[in-house]
Amino acid sequence: MSVLRNLESKLTDLVEGTFGRVFRSEVRPIEISRKLVKEMDEHRTVSVSRTYVPNEYAVWLSTEDRARYEGAEQEIIGELAGYLLEHARKERLTLVSRPRIEFQTDDRLSLGEFGIQARLVRSEPDDAGTEQPPAQGDHGHTMIYSTAERVRQPVEEAGGRRAQRAIVLAEGKRFAVDPAGASIGRSRECDIVLGDANVSRRHAEVRPGRTREATWTVEDLGSTNGVRINGRSADGAHPLRHGDRIELGTADLTFELE
């Protein structure tokens, strides 16, 4: 079982054990974990010989969402911190301390919205002759996320539009894509793990599109060898259609809808 899948199982047990049911619209712990990793990766700071990442994270929740975590908050924070630590180790990223995560309430946020503020904070004074992380720059900016894309799917089904399941064919296997999307790469933390040496550890991500014309998209996650769709280079969130051929380096994948 991958680290992310193991984390998801633990978080589900914590939340369902505390609340006795799964909520559809509120912010799920696994969604927070994915965005924490996203913020860690997007705020890398390269020094002489190391790549530093933020070590402090503030998670802002609406009043309703924050109330949901009462009774399980510290256990969930512990699991999230451990997951960030493992991700940094796998990606050879440097943390100046164990990840510190704090939940906060912001009454300006609506149900299903949450914000994450990532910061690189030195815990001790600089030592002479010791390499230190560079200045953190704009790492204090808060990113706002929403569960609206996840919530929209059952609404569309109720309106008579059946949601199509996405499938990725790769290396002789069929991978069902989670409704929230899937990461693809060589890292065991990815949802779809490939063995091709020309595939980056976190190469690309397939996720639901934001328009009716683009029900699914694929986006490069800063890979070495890029993404090509049907032989053409793909930049940004590129729309996918049934039967599209996805090339990640020298790996050939096929996208299908059921």
Backbone as JSON, one array per atom type, in Angstrom:
{
  "sequence": "MSVLRNLESKLTDLVEGTFGRVFRSEVRPIEISRKLVKEMDEHRTVSVSRTYVPNEYAVWLSTEDRARYEGAEQEIIGELAGYLLEHARKERLTLVSRPRIEFQTDDRLSLGEFGIQARLVRSEPDDAGTEQPPAQGDHGHTMIYSTAERVRQPVEEAGGRRAQRAIVLAEGKRFAVDPAGASIGRSRECDIVLGDANVSRRHAEVRPGRTREATWTVEDLGSTNGVRINGRSADGAHPLRHGDRIELGTADLTFELE",
  "N": [[0.85, -1.19, 0.0], [0.6, 2.24, -0.87], [2.15, 5.2, 0.56], [0.36, 7.38, 0.55], [-2.13, 6.09, 0.22], [-2.17, 4.58, 2.55], [-2.19, 6.63, 4.44], [-4.66, 7.78, 3.78], [-6.4, 5.75, 4.55], [-5.95, 5.69, 7.33], [-6.78, 8.3, 8.05], [-9.44, 8.23, 7.3], [-10.43, 6.29, 9.07], [-10.07, 7.68, 11.48], [-11.78, 9.95, 11.19], [-14.32, 8.84, 10.53], [-14.61, 7.2, 12.69], [-14.91, 9.03, 14.7], [-17.06, 10.67, 13.96], [-18.93, 9.02, 12.83], [-20.11, 9.01, 10.31], [-19.77, 9.78, 6.8], [-19.18, 12.92, 5.43], [-20.42, 14.79, 2.66], [-19.99, 17.39, 1.58], [-18.18, 18.84, 3.17], [-14.74, 19.72, 4.02], [-12.46, 17.22, 3.43], [-10.03, 15.28, 5.26], [-8.09, 13.97, 3.62], [-8.1, 15.53, 1.36], [-6.94, 17.84, 2.31], [-4.39, 16.84, 2.84], [-3.37, 16.33, 0.26], [-3.22, 18.93, -0.8], [-1.46, 20.13, 0.96], [0.93, 18.84, 0.31], [1.12, 19.76, -2.31], [1.54, 22.52, -1.85], [3.96, 22.37, -0.47], [5.65, 21.37, -2.52], [5.47, 23.42, -4.42], [6.68, 25.55, -3.24], [9.45, 25.34, -3.13], [12.85, 26.05, -2.31], [15.9, 26.61, -3.67], [19.17, 26.04, -2.61], [22.75, 26.13, -2.18], [23.53, 23.38, -2.13], [21.26, 22.06, -1.45], [17.68, 21.51, -1.46], [15.29, 23.37, -0.11], [12.22, 23.24, 1.75], [9.0, 24.53, 2.87], [8.4, 24.45, 6.42], [6.43, 25.04, 8.17], [2.91, 25.11, 8.41], [-0.18, 26.62, 8.06], [-3.51, 25.8, 8.3], [-6.47, 26.94, 7.15], [-9.85, 26.93, 8.0], [-13.41, 26.91, 7.43], [-15.93, 27.94, 9.83], [-17.85, 25.92, 10.18], [-16.57, 23.68, 9.01], [-14.31, 23.47, 10.65], [-15.43, 22.77, 13.08], [-16.14, 20.19, 12.6], [-13.83, 18.72, 12.95], [-13.38, 18.56, 15.6], [-12.27, 16.84, 18.41], [-10.76, 15.02, 16.99], [-8.71, 16.39, 15.93], [-5.94, 16.75, 16.67], [-4.89, 14.17, 16.3], [-5.25, 13.89, 13.54], [-3.65, 15.99, 12.6], [-1.15, 15.01, 13.39], [-0.89, 12.76, 11.71], [-0.91, 14.04, 9.21], [1.43, 15.6, 9.37], [3.37, 13.61, 9.55], [3.06, 12.47, 7.04], [3.88, 14.56, 5.32], [6.55, 14.69, 6.11], [7.51, 12.2, 5.24], [7.07, 12.48, 2.49], [8.89, 14.55, 1.9], [11.28, 13.24, 2.49], [11.29, 11.16, 0.57], [11.42, 12.65, -1.79], [13.82, 13.86, -1.48], [14.03, 16.37, -0.22], [14.75, 19.2, 1.84], [14.0, 19.81, 5.2], [13.94, 22.2, 7.77], [13.04, 21.63, 10.21], [10.84, 19.3, 11.88], [7.74, 18.97, 10.15], [5.36, 21.42, 10.99], [2.02, 21.8, 11.72], [-0.9, 23.71, 11.88], [-4.26, 24.17, 12.71], [-6.65, 26.62, 11.86], [-9.39, 28.93, 12.24], [-11.44, 30.65, 9.93], [-13.89, 32.86, 9.52], [-14.65, 33.98, 7.15], [-14.51, 32.13, 5.19], [-16.36, 29.83, 3.23], [-18.48, 26.9, 3.65], [-16.73, 24.03, 2.79], [-14.59, 25.32, 1.67], [-11.1, 25.97, 1.98], [-8.0, 27.23, 3.26], [-4.43, 27.37, 2.79], [-1.43, 28.23, 4.27], [1.92, 28.35, 3.69], [5.12, 28.31, 5.18], [8.63, 28.89, 5.47], [10.46, 28.53, 8.21], [13.1, 29.35, 10.25], [14.26, 27.62, 13.02], [16.36, 27.93, 14.76], [19.14, 30.11, 15.61], [21.44, 31.26, 13.04], [24.33, 29.3, 12.39], [27.8, 29.78, 12.28], [29.48, 29.01, 9.28], [27.69, 27.02, 8.58], [25.45, 25.8, 6.21], [22.58, 27.62, 5.34], [19.03, 27.94, 4.8], [17.86, 29.96, 2.03], [16.34, 33.29, 1.98], [12.8, 33.31, 2.51], [11.09, 34.59, 0.75], [8.06, 34.96, -0.99], [6.64, 33.11, 0.5], [4.68, 33.27, 2.4], [2.17, 33.57, 1.43], [-1.32, 32.89, 1.26], [-3.06, 30.18, -0.05], [-6.21, 29.49, -1.45], [-8.49, 26.85, -1.48], [-11.1, 24.74, -2.82], [-13.83, 22.46, -2.39], [-15.64, 22.31, -4.38], [-15.5, 21.18, -6.97], [-15.54, 18.43, -6.45], [-18.02, 18.17, -5.19], [-19.77, 18.86, -7.2], [-20.16, 16.69, -8.92], [-22.15, 14.61, -8.03], [-24.38, 16.27, -8.19], [-24.65, 16.83, -10.9], [-25.2, 14.25, -11.78], [-27.69, 13.85, -10.62], [-29.14, 15.56, -12.15], [-29.49, 14.22, -14.47], [-27.26, 13.79, -16.01], [-24.93, 11.43, -16.52], [-22.03, 10.72, -14.77], [-18.89, 10.05, -16.22], [-16.58, 7.43, -15.86], [-13.08, 7.63, -15.54], [-10.35, 6.01, -17.11], [-7.02, 4.87, -17.13], [-4.78, 3.36, -19.26], [-1.85, 1.61, -18.91], [1.36, 0.2, -19.18], [0.37, -2.38, -19.56], [-1.69, -2.54, -17.75], [-4.85, -1.62, -16.21], [-5.88, 1.36, -14.86], [-8.09, 2.73, -12.65], [-9.22, 6.0, -12.41], [-9.42, 8.17, -9.67], [-12.36, 10.05, -8.76], [-11.58, 12.6, -7.95], [-9.2, 12.95, -9.21], [-5.84, 11.94, -10.3], [-2.41, 11.38, -9.62], [0.54, 10.79, -11.61], [3.48, 8.92, -11.97], [6.92, 7.89, -11.2], [7.29, 7.74, -8.49], [6.36, 6.04, -5.52], [4.42, 7.22, -4.12], [2.63, 8.26, -5.86], [-0.62, 8.07, -7.44], [-0.9, 6.53, -9.72], [1.54, 4.43, -10.51], [4.46, 4.21, -12.4], [6.99, 2.28, -14.09], [8.88, 3.1, -15.93], [12.02, 4.46, -16.67], [12.32, 6.95, -17.8], [10.28, 8.46, -16.94], [9.32, 11.0, -14.72], [9.53, 11.36, -11.1], [7.2, 12.55, -9.98], [5.27, 13.04, -12.42], [2.96, 13.83, -13.99], [-0.5, 14.91, -13.82], [-3.79, 13.73, -13.84], [-6.94, 15.13, -13.94], [-10.33, 16.18, -13.02], [-12.01, 18.21, -15.45], [-12.86, 21.72, -15.82], [-14.91, 22.58, -17.36], [-17.74, 21.82, -19.48], [-16.87, 21.08, -21.96], [-14.33, 20.13, -21.53], [-14.08, 17.51, -19.86], [-12.16, 16.02, -18.56], [-8.71, 16.58, -17.76], [-5.14, 16.69, -18.43], [-2.07, 17.45, -16.87], [1.25, 18.65, -16.88], [3.59, 18.15, -14.27], [5.92, 19.59, -13.93], [7.87, 17.95, -15.04], [10.81, 16.21, -16.3], [10.91, 15.26, -18.96], [8.52, 16.04, -20.12], [5.06, 16.23, -21.41], [3.1, 14.69, -23.89], [0.35, 14.75, -26.1], [-1.28, 12.65, -28.2], [0.95, 12.8, -29.87], [1.65, 15.49, -29.84], [3.08, 18.26, -28.11], [2.02, 19.11, -24.84], [0.87, 21.8, -23.01], [0.2, 23.29, -19.85], [-3.11, 22.75, -18.45], [-4.29, 20.3, -20.27], [-7.0, 19.35, -22.31], [-8.64, 16.14, -22.26], [-9.76, 13.41, -24.26], [-11.79, 10.53, -24.97], [-9.84, 7.76, -25.81], [-7.49, 9.16, -26.29], [-3.96, 9.35, -26.7], [-1.43, 9.37, -24.37], [1.76, 10.54, -23.78], [4.38, 10.15, -21.65], [7.44, 11.09, -21.32], [9.09, 8.36, -22.5], [7.06, 6.62, -22.06], [4.01, 5.13, -22.94], [0.62, 5.86, -22.66], [-2.91, 5.26, -22.51], [-5.93, 7.04, -22.59], [-9.19, 6.53, -21.39], [-12.79, 6.63, -21.34], [-15.54, 5.51, -19.43]],
  "CA": [[0.0, 0.0, 0.0], [1.41, 3.45, -0.93], [2.06, 6.05, 1.74], [-0.87, 8.17, 0.49], [-3.26, 5.21, 0.46], [-2.14, 4.24, 3.96], [-2.64, 7.83, 5.14], [-6.09, 7.93, 3.55], [-7.08, 4.76, 5.38], [-5.86, 6.14, 8.72], [-7.61, 9.49, 8.25], [-10.85, 7.8, 7.21], [-10.76, 5.63, 10.33], [-10.16, 8.71, 12.51], [-12.95, 10.79, 11.01], [-15.54, 8.06, 10.63], [-14.71, 6.71, 14.05], [-15.33, 10.13, 15.56], [-18.32, 11.27, 13.56], [-19.89, 7.98, 12.52], [-20.62, 9.08, 8.94], [-18.93, 10.55, 5.88], [-19.84, 14.12, 4.93], [-20.17, 14.98, 1.24], [-19.6, 18.72, 1.15], [-17.13, 19.45, 3.96], [-13.35, 19.47, 3.63], [-11.97, 15.94, 3.91], [-8.6, 15.32, 5.61], [-7.23, 13.54, 2.51], [-7.97, 16.67, 0.45], [-5.96, 18.73, 2.93], [-3.06, 16.25, 2.68], [-2.92, 16.53, -1.12], [-2.88, 20.33, -1.02], [-0.25, 20.41, 1.73], [2.04, 18.39, -0.53], [1.19, 20.69, -3.44], [2.16, 23.75, -1.37], [5.37, 22.06, -0.2], [6.38, 21.25, -3.78], [5.47, 24.68, -5.16], [7.46, 26.56, -2.53], [10.83, 24.88, -2.96], [13.89, 27.07, -2.38], [17.16, 25.93, -3.97], [20.37, 26.63, -2.05], [23.98, 25.66, -2.83], [23.53, 21.92, -2.31], [20.02, 21.47, -0.94], [16.41, 22.1, -1.84], [14.52, 23.55, 1.12], [10.77, 23.39, 1.61], [8.4, 25.07, 4.09], [8.27, 23.54, 7.55], [5.25, 25.43, 8.96], [1.71, 25.19, 7.58], [-1.44, 26.99, 8.71], [-4.67, 25.36, 7.52], [-7.61, 27.76, 7.54], [-11.12, 26.26, 7.71], [-14.63, 27.63, 7.81], [-16.39, 27.6, 11.18], [-18.53, 24.63, 10.13], [-15.6, 22.63, 8.76], [-13.43, 23.33, 11.83], [-16.19, 22.06, 14.12], [-16.17, 18.77, 12.25], [-12.59, 18.07, 13.37], [-13.29, 18.55, 17.05], [-12.12, 15.5, 18.96], [-9.8, 14.22, 16.21], [-7.82, 17.34, 15.26], [-4.52, 16.5, 16.94], [-4.51, 12.92, 15.65], [-5.17, 14.15, 12.1], [-2.45, 16.82, 12.39], [0.0, 14.13, 13.5], [-0.8, 11.96, 10.49], [-0.54, 14.93, 8.1], [2.84, 15.97, 9.53], [4.15, 12.44, 9.2], [3.0, 12.28, 5.59], [4.75, 15.57, 4.73], [7.92, 14.3, 6.41], [7.83, 11.09, 4.35], [7.15, 13.02, 1.14], [10.16, 15.28, 1.79], [12.36, 12.25, 2.47], [11.25, 10.47, -0.72], [11.82, 13.58, -2.85], [15.12, 14.42, -1.1], [13.84, 17.77, 0.11], [15.28, 19.5, 3.17], [13.19, 20.52, 6.18], [14.78, 22.67, 8.87], [12.45, 21.04, 11.42], [9.69, 18.46, 11.56], [6.62, 19.82, 9.72], [4.42, 21.87, 12.02], [0.73, 22.12, 11.11], [-1.86, 24.29, 12.83], [-5.58, 24.46, 12.17], [-7.21, 27.9, 12.26], [-10.75, 29.19, 11.74], [-11.66, 31.92, 9.26], [-15.33, 32.92, 9.25], [-14.89, 34.48, 5.79], [-14.54, 30.98, 4.31], [-17.63, 29.11, 3.15], [-18.4, 25.47, 3.83], [-16.06, 23.39, 1.67], [-13.41, 26.1, 1.27], [-10.03, 25.98, 2.98], [-6.78, 27.91, 2.84], [-3.17, 26.86, 3.33], [-0.3, 29.17, 4.26], [3.16, 27.62, 3.91], [6.24, 29.19, 5.49], [9.9, 28.29, 5.87], [10.83, 29.27, 9.42], [14.28, 28.82, 10.93], [13.97, 27.45, 14.45], [17.53, 28.26, 15.56], [20.0, 31.13, 14.99], [22.42, 30.76, 12.07], [25.65, 28.92, 12.9], [28.86, 30.14, 11.33], [29.97, 27.9, 8.48], [26.63, 26.06, 8.29], [24.56, 26.25, 5.13], [21.24, 27.97, 5.8], [18.09, 28.17, 3.69], [17.74, 31.35, 1.62], [15.13, 33.98, 2.43], [11.64, 32.58, 2.02], [10.38, 35.31, -0.3], [6.61, 35.11, -0.9], [6.09, 31.86, 0.98], [3.64, 33.47, 3.38], [0.9, 33.76, 0.75], [-2.31, 31.86, 1.55], [-3.81, 29.67, -1.19], [-7.56, 29.05, -1.11], [-8.98, 25.71, -2.27], [-12.52, 24.47, -2.63], [-14.28, 21.11, -2.73], [-16.77, 22.46, -5.31], [-15.39, 20.25, -8.09], [-15.98, 17.13, -5.98], [-19.44, 18.2, -4.86], [-20.56, 19.06, -8.4], [-20.41, 15.45, -9.63], [-23.46, 14.03, -7.77], [-25.42, 17.2, -8.62], [-24.83, 16.61, -12.33], [-25.85, 12.96, -11.95], [-29.1, 14.02, -10.28], [-29.77, 16.3, -13.24], [-29.64, 13.37, -15.63], [-26.0, 13.62, -16.71], [-24.17, 10.4, -15.84], [-20.6, 10.98, -14.74], [-18.12, 9.0, -16.85], [-15.4, 7.04, -15.12], [-11.86, 7.73, -16.32], [-9.45, 4.88, -17.02], [-5.72, 5.04, -17.78], [-4.13, 2.1, -19.61], [-0.4, 1.81, -18.89], [2.19, -0.96, -18.86], [-0.45, -3.57, -19.57], [-2.65, -2.51, -16.64], [-5.93, -0.63, -16.24], [-5.95, 2.12, -13.62], [-9.27, 3.56, -12.49], [-8.86, 7.31, -11.86], [-10.31, 8.66, -8.63], [-13.13, 11.22, -9.22], [-10.87, 13.84, -7.64], [-7.99, 13.02, -10.01], [-4.77, 11.01, -9.96], [-1.05, 11.74, -10.02], [1.21, 9.72, -12.34], [4.93, 9.06, -11.93], [7.67, 6.74, -10.68], [7.23, 7.71, -7.03], [5.34, 5.16, -4.96], [3.36, 8.05, -3.54], [1.67, 8.61, -6.91], [-1.79, 7.2, -7.55], [-0.57, 5.6, -10.79], [2.99, 4.3, -10.45], [5.05, 3.64, -13.61], [8.37, 1.83, -13.9], [9.73, 3.65, -16.98], [13.06, 5.32, -16.11], [12.2, 8.28, -18.39], [9.16, 9.13, -16.27], [9.74, 11.67, -13.49], [8.91, 10.81, -9.89], [5.84, 13.07, -10.06], [5.37, 13.51, -13.8], [1.76, 14.51, -14.48], [-1.72, 14.68, -13.05], [-5.07, 13.71, -14.55], [-7.94, 15.64, -13.01], [-11.58, 16.61, -13.66], [-11.98, 19.51, -16.1], [-13.73, 22.75, -15.24], [-15.96, 22.94, -18.31], [-18.4, 20.68, -20.1], [-16.09, 20.68, -23.12], [-13.14, 19.42, -21.04], [-14.5, 16.79, -18.67], [-10.93, 15.61, -17.9], [-7.5, 17.21, -18.29], [-3.86, 16.21, -17.95], [-1.15, 18.58, -16.72], [2.63, 18.34, -16.51], [3.93, 18.62, -12.92], [7.31, 20.04, -13.92], [8.68, 16.78, -15.34], [12.01, 16.4, -17.11], [10.69, 14.94, -20.37], [7.3, 16.63, -20.63], [3.85, 15.47, -21.73], [2.62, 14.82, -25.27], [-0.96, 14.17, -26.35], [-1.41, 12.27, -29.62], [2.14, 13.22, -30.6], [1.89, 16.92, -29.74], [3.41, 18.73, -26.77], [0.88, 19.65, -24.1], [1.22, 22.77, -21.98], [-0.92, 23.62, -18.98], [-4.15, 21.72, -18.3], [-4.71, 19.95, -21.63], [-8.21, 18.52, -22.29], [-8.51, 14.75, -22.69], [-10.93, 12.77, -24.84], [-11.72, 9.08, -25.0], [-8.93, 7.23, -26.81], [-6.28, 9.95, -26.43], [-2.68, 8.73, -26.34], [-0.63, 10.24, -23.51], [3.16, 10.15, -23.72], [5.15, 10.72, -20.55], [8.77, 10.62, -21.67], [8.94, 7.27, -23.48], [5.96, 5.78, -21.64], [2.76, 5.36, -23.68], [-0.6, 5.6, -21.91], [-4.15, 5.54, -23.23], [-7.0, 7.54, -21.72], [-10.5, 6.06, -21.81], [-13.95, 6.97, -20.51], [-16.55, 4.45, -19.38]],
  "C": [[0.88, 1.24, 0.0], [1.21, 4.27, 0.34], [0.76, 6.84, 1.75], [-2.08, 7.3, 0.78], [-3.33, 4.83, 1.93], [-2.62, 5.41, 4.81], [-4.14, 7.99, 5.01], [-6.89, 6.97, 4.42], [-7.09, 5.19, 6.84], [-6.79, 7.32, 8.99], [-9.09, 9.14, 8.2], [-11.28, 7.15, 8.51], [-10.94, 6.65, 11.45], [-11.46, 9.48, 12.41], [-14.24, 10.01, 11.18], [-15.73, 7.5, 12.03], [-15.21, 7.78, 15.0], [-16.74, 10.6, 15.25], [-19.37, 10.26, 13.12], [-20.47, 8.04, 11.13], [-19.69, 9.95, 8.11], [-19.72, 11.73, 5.34], [-19.47, 14.33, 3.46], [-19.54, 16.33, 0.94], [-18.44, 19.32, 1.94], [-15.73, 19.07, 3.45], [-12.88, 18.16, 4.26], [-10.48, 16.03, 4.24], [-7.69, 14.93, 4.45], [-7.07, 14.66, 1.49], [-6.96, 17.68, 1.0], [-4.56, 18.17, 2.7], [-2.53, 16.48, 1.28], [-2.48, 17.98, -1.36], [-1.66, 20.75, -0.19], [0.98, 20.0, 0.93], [2.23, 19.32, -1.72], [1.9, 21.98, -3.02], [3.64, 23.52, -1.04], [6.17, 22.05, -1.49], [6.49, 22.59, -4.51], [6.27, 25.77, -4.49], [8.86, 26.05, -2.19], [11.8, 26.06, -3.11], [15.23, 26.37, -2.55], [18.32, 26.72, -3.4], [21.58, 26.06, -2.8], [23.91, 24.17, -3.13], [22.23, 21.26, -1.86], [18.8, 22.19, -1.52], [15.54, 22.15, -0.59], [13.03, 23.7, 0.81], [10.19, 23.93, 2.92], [8.25, 24.02, 5.18], [7.09, 23.91, 8.45], [4.06, 25.67, 8.03], [0.5, 25.56, 8.45], [-2.58, 26.59, 7.78], [-5.89, 26.11, 8.03], [-8.9, 27.09, 7.07], [-12.29, 27.17, 8.07], [-15.05, 27.18, 9.21], [-17.03, 26.22, 11.21], [-17.55, 23.49, 9.93], [-14.7, 22.39, 9.97], [-14.13, 22.54, 12.93], [-16.21, 20.56, 13.86], [-14.96, 18.02, 12.8], [-12.44, 18.0, 14.88], [-13.24, 17.11, 17.56], [-11.11, 14.64, 18.22], [-8.7, 15.09, 15.61], [-6.35, 17.01, 15.46], [-4.04, 15.21, 16.29], [-4.34, 13.12, 14.15], [-3.93, 14.98, 11.79], [-1.19, 15.95, 12.46], [0.2, 13.28, 12.26], [-0.36, 12.82, 9.3], [0.93, 15.31, 8.17], [3.75, 14.8, 9.15], [4.19, 12.19, 7.7], [3.89, 13.29, 4.87], [6.22, 15.2, 4.94], [8.37, 13.17, 5.47], [7.96, 11.55, 2.9], [8.48, 13.74, 0.93], [11.33, 14.3, 1.72], [12.44, 11.56, 1.1], [11.77, 11.36, -1.84], [13.16, 14.25, -2.58], [15.04, 15.93, -0.92], [14.27, 18.0, 1.55], [14.29, 20.31, 3.99], [14.09, 20.96, 7.32], [14.23, 22.2, 10.22], [11.35, 20.1, 10.98], [8.53, 19.36, 11.15], [5.67, 20.14, 10.87], [3.15, 22.36, 11.34], [-0.21, 22.63, 12.19], [-3.16, 24.58, 12.12], [-6.08, 25.79, 12.73], [-8.6, 28.04, 11.66], [-10.82, 30.57, 11.11], [-13.13, 31.98, 8.85], [-15.67, 33.51, 7.89], [-14.97, 33.33, 4.78], [-15.91, 30.31, 4.36], [-17.4, 27.62, 3.39], [-17.76, 24.84, 2.59], [-14.86, 24.15, 1.14], [-12.35, 26.01, 2.37], [-8.79, 26.64, 2.39], [-5.57, 27.28, 3.48], [-2.09, 27.92, 3.18], [0.96, 28.38, 4.62], [4.3, 28.59, 4.16], [7.47, 28.37, 5.83], [10.44, 29.13, 7.02], [12.03, 28.58, 10.08], [14.0, 28.76, 12.42], [15.14, 27.85, 15.34], [18.34, 29.34, 14.86], [20.99, 30.49, 14.03], [23.73, 30.42, 12.78], [26.69, 29.25, 11.85], [29.34, 28.9, 10.6], [28.94, 26.86, 8.14], [25.7, 26.6, 7.22], [23.16, 26.48, 5.67], [20.33, 28.18, 4.61], [18.03, 29.64, 3.32], [16.47, 31.98, 2.2], [13.91, 33.35, 1.77], [10.85, 33.33, 0.97], [8.89, 35.41, -0.02], [5.93, 33.88, -0.33], [4.99, 32.04, 2.02], [2.26, 33.64, 2.77], [-0.04, 32.6, 1.04], [-3.07, 31.48, 0.28], [-5.15, 29.14, -0.71], [-7.98, 27.94, -2.06], [-10.44, 25.48, -1.95], [-12.84, 23.03, -3.04], [-15.41, 21.16, -3.76], [-16.72, 21.47, -6.45], [-15.87, 18.87, -7.68], [-17.48, 17.1, -5.76], [-20.3, 18.26, -6.12], [-20.96, 17.75, -9.07], [-21.77, 14.84, -9.31], [-24.61, 14.94, -8.19], [-25.71, 16.99, -10.1], [-25.51, 15.28, -12.59], [-27.34, 13.07, -11.66], [-29.85, 14.73, -11.39], [-29.87, 15.5, -14.52], [-28.35, 13.18, -16.43], [-25.14, 12.62, -15.96], [-22.67, 10.71, -15.92], [-19.85, 9.79, -15.35], [-16.87, 8.71, -16.04], [-14.19, 7.08, -16.04], [-10.96, 6.54, -16.04], [-8.15, 5.24, -17.73], [-5.12, 3.65, -18.01], [-2.63, 2.35, -19.7], [0.29, 0.53, -18.47], [1.37, -2.23, -18.71], [-1.48, -3.64, -18.45], [-3.71, -1.44, -16.87], [-6.0, 0.03, -14.87], [-7.21, 2.97, -13.61], [-8.87, 4.87, -11.81], [-9.89, 7.74, -10.83], [-11.09, 9.87, -9.15], [-12.45, 12.55, -8.96], [-9.59, 14.0, -8.45], [-6.93, 12.04, -9.55], [-3.43, 11.54, -10.45], [-0.38, 10.53, -10.66], [2.72, 9.96, -12.28], [5.61, 7.82, -11.39], [7.59, 6.64, -9.16], [6.1, 6.8, -6.55], [4.22, 5.93, -4.3], [2.33, 8.46, -4.58], [0.51, 7.62, -6.92], [-1.58, 6.14, -8.63], [0.95, 5.56, -10.89], [3.49, 3.58, -11.71], [6.51, 3.29, -13.37], [9.34, 2.39, -14.9], [10.72, 4.65, -16.39], [12.99, 6.75, -16.66], [11.01, 9.06, -17.85], [9.66, 9.74, -14.98], [9.0, 11.09, -12.29], [7.46, 11.27, -9.77], [5.74, 13.77, -11.42], [4.16, 14.34, -14.23], [0.58, 14.18, -13.58], [-2.92, 14.72, -13.97], [-6.13, 14.15, -13.55], [-9.22, 16.04, -13.74], [-11.42, 18.0, -14.28], [-12.97, 20.47, -15.46], [-14.85, 23.17, -16.18], [-16.59, 21.68, -18.87], [-17.61, 20.17, -21.29], [-14.85, 19.87, -22.71], [-13.52, 18.71, -19.74], [-13.31, 16.27, -17.87], [-9.75, 16.33, -18.55], [-6.27, 16.49, -17.76], [-2.9, 17.39, -17.91], [0.22, 18.1, -16.26], [2.92, 18.92, -15.12], [5.39, 19.05, -12.83], [8.28, 18.91, -14.21], [9.89, 17.15, -16.19], [11.71, 16.26, -18.6], [9.34, 15.38, -20.92], [6.16, 15.66, -20.9], [3.46, 15.74, -23.17], [1.27, 14.11, -25.39], [-1.09, 13.92, -27.84], [-0.26, 12.83, -30.46], [2.48, 14.69, -30.5], [2.15, 17.32, -28.3], [2.2, 19.37, -26.12], [1.38, 20.58, -23.01], [-0.01, 23.08, -21.14], [-1.87, 22.45, -18.83], [-4.73, 21.41, -19.68], [-5.93, 19.03, -21.58], [-7.96, 17.12, -22.84], [-9.84, 14.25, -23.24], [-10.71, 11.26, -24.89], [-10.79, 8.62, -26.14], [-7.65, 8.02, -26.98], [-5.06, 9.17, -25.96], [-1.85, 9.75, -25.57], [0.79, 9.7, -23.46], [3.84, 10.91, -22.59], [6.59, 10.24, -20.74], [8.64, 9.58, -22.77], [7.83, 6.3, -23.09], [4.69, 6.14, -22.38], [1.57, 4.94, -22.82], [-1.8, 5.89, -22.81], [-5.22, 5.97, -22.24], [-8.34, 7.08, -22.27], [-11.58, 6.54, -20.83], [-14.95, 5.83, -20.57], [-17.87, 5.01, -18.91]]
}
